[in-house]
Coordinates of C-alpha atoms in Angstrom, one line a residue:
X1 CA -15.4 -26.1 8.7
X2 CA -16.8 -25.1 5.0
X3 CA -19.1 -22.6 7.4
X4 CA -16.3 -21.2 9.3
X5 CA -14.5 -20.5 5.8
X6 CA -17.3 -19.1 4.2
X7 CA -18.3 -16.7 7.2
X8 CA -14.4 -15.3 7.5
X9 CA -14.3 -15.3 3.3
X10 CA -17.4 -12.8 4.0
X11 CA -15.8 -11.0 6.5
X12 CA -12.9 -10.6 4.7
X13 CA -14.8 -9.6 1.8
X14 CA -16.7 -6.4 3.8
X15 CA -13.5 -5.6 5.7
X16 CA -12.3 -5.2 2.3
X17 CA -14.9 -2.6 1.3
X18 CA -14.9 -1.0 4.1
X19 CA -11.5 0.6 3.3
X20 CA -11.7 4.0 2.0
X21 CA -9.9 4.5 -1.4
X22 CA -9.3 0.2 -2.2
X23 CA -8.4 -0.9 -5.1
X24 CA -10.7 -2.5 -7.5
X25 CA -9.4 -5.9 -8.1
X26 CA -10.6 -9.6 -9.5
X27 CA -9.8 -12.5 -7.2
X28 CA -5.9 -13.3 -7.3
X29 CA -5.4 -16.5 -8.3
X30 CA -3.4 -19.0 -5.9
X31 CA -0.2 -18.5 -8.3
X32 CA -0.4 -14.9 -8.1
X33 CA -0.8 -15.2 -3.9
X34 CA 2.3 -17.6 -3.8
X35 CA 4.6 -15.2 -6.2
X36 CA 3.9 -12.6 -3.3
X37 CA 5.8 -14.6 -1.5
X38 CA 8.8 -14.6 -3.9
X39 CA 9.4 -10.8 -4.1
X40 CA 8.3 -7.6 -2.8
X41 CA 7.8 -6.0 -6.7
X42 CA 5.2 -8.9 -7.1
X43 CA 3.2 -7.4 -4.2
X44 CA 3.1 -4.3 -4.8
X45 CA 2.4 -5.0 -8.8
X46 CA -0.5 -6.9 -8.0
X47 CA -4.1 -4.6 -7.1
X48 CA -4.8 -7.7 -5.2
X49 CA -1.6 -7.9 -3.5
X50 CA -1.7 -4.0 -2.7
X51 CA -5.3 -4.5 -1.2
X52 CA -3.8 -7.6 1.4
X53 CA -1.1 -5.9 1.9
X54 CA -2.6 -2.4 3.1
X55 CA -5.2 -4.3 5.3
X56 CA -2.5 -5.9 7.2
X57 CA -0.6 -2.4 7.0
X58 CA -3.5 -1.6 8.9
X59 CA -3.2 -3.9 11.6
X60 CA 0.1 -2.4 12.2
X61 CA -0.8 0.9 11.9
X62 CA 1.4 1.5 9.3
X63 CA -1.4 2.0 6.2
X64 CA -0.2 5.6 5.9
X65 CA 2.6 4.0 3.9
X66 CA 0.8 2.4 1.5
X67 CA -1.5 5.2 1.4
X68 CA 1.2 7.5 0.3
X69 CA 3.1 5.0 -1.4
X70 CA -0.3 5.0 -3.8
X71 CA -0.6 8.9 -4.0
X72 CA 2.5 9.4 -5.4
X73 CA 2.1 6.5 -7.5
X74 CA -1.1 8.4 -8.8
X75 CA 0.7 11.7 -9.3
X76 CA 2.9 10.3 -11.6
X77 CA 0.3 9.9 -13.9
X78 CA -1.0 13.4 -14.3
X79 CA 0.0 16.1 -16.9
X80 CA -1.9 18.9 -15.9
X81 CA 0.0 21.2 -14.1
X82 CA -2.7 22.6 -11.7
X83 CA -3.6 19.1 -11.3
X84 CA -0.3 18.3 -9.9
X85 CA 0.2 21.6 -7.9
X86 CA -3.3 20.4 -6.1
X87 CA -2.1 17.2 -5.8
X88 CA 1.2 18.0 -4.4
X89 CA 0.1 19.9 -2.0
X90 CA -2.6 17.7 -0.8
X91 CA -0.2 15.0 -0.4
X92 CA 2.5 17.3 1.2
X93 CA -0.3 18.0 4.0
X94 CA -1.7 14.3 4.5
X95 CA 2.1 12.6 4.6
X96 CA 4.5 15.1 5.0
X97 CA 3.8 17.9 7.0
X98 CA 4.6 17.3 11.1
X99 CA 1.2 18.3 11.8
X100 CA -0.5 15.7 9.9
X101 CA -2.2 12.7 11.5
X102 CA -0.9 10.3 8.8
X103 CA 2.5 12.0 8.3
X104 CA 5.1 9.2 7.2
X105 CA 8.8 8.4 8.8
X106 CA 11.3 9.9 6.2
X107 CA 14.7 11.5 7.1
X108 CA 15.9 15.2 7.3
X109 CA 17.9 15.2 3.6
X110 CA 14.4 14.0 2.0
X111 CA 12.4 16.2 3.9
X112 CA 14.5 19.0 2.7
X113 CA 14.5 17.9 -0.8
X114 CA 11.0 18.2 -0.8
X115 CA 10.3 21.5 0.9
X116 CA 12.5 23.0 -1.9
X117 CA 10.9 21.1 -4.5
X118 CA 7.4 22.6 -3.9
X119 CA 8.2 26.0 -4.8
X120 CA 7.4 24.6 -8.3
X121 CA 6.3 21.3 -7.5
X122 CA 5.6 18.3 -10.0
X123 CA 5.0 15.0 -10.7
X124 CA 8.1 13.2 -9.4
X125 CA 8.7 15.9 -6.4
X126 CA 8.3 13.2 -3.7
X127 CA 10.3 10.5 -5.6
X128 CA 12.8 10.3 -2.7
X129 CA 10.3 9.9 -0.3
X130 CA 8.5 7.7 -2.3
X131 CA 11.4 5.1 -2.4
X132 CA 12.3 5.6 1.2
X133 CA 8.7 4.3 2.1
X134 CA 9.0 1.6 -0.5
X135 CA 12.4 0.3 0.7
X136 CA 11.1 0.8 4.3
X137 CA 8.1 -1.3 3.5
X138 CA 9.9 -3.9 1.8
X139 CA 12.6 -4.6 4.9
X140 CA 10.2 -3.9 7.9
X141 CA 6.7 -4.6 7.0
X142 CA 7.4 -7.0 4.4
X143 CA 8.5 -10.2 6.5
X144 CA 6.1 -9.4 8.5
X145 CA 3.3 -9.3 6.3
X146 CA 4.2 -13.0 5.0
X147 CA 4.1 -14.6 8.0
X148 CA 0.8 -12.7 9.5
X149 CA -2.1 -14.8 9.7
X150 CA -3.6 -12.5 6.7
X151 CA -1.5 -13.7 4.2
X152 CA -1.3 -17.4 5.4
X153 CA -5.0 -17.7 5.8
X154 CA -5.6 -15.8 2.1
X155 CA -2.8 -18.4 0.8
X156 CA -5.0 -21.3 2.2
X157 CA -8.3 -20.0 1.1
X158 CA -7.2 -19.7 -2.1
X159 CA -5.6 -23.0 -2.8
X160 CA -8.1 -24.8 -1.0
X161 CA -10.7 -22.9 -3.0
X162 CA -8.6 -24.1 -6.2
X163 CA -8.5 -27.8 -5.6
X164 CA -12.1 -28.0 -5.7
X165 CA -12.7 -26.6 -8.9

């Protein structure tokens, strides 16, 4: 049994770096696991929590969502205003644009909202959209996500791996 665990804890762990663009993140602890559980916010505050998250995203092929979720979260950050034309427009044509492989599910009104809003675009232009996939996440992929056998297994790992220390 202690084999089996180790082997999928390694697994996990190369899955894990396998994804393009993860997080850097220490080990959550088995409170911070369990509050993911007790809201959404928690989640999605935690680097750990966004990593689990996005890997069962994955399985659902959903990770766009997180994926743009995280870009926008990133343009938020930035002052420079070539910066955020580049990054506007990179992240209009990975999520928005109807031709793009990862383009995400948002409505007519927010689509619009954008297309006018990158004529002069900046850091909060896919706001909207941004909460749309958020709110989205939270009521479909969400309930989901907590009873997948990625988050039970993680939860058990974890407190099993506290108890012995």
């Amino acid at each position: 049994n202690e084999d089996r665990e180790r082997a999928w804890r390694e697994s996990r762990e190369t899955k894990l770096e396998s994804i393009p663009n993860c997080e850097a993140c220490a080990k959550p602890t088995p409170e911070e696991v369990q509050g993911w559980a007790q809201s959404f916010d928690k989640l999605m505050k935690s680097p750990a929590g966004r990593n689990v998250f996005r890997e069962f995203l994955r399985t659902e092929y959903s990770e766009e969502n997180m994926l743009f979720w995280l870009a926008c979260e990133e343009l938020k950050t930035e002052c420079n205003k070539h910066t955020i034309d580049e990054k506007a427009r990179m992240i209009y044509e990975d999520y928005i644009s109807i031709l793009s492989p990862k383009e995400v599910s948002l409505d007519s009104r927010v689509r619009e909202v954008i297309n006018r809003k990158m004529q002069e675009p900046s850091s909060h232009t896919f706001d909207d959209a941004q909460l749309q996939i958020y709110t989205l996440m939270h009521r479909d992929s969400y309930p989901r996500f907590l009873n997948s056998a990625i988050y039970k297994s993680l939860l058990q790992t974890v407190s099993h791996s506290s108890s012995e220390s």
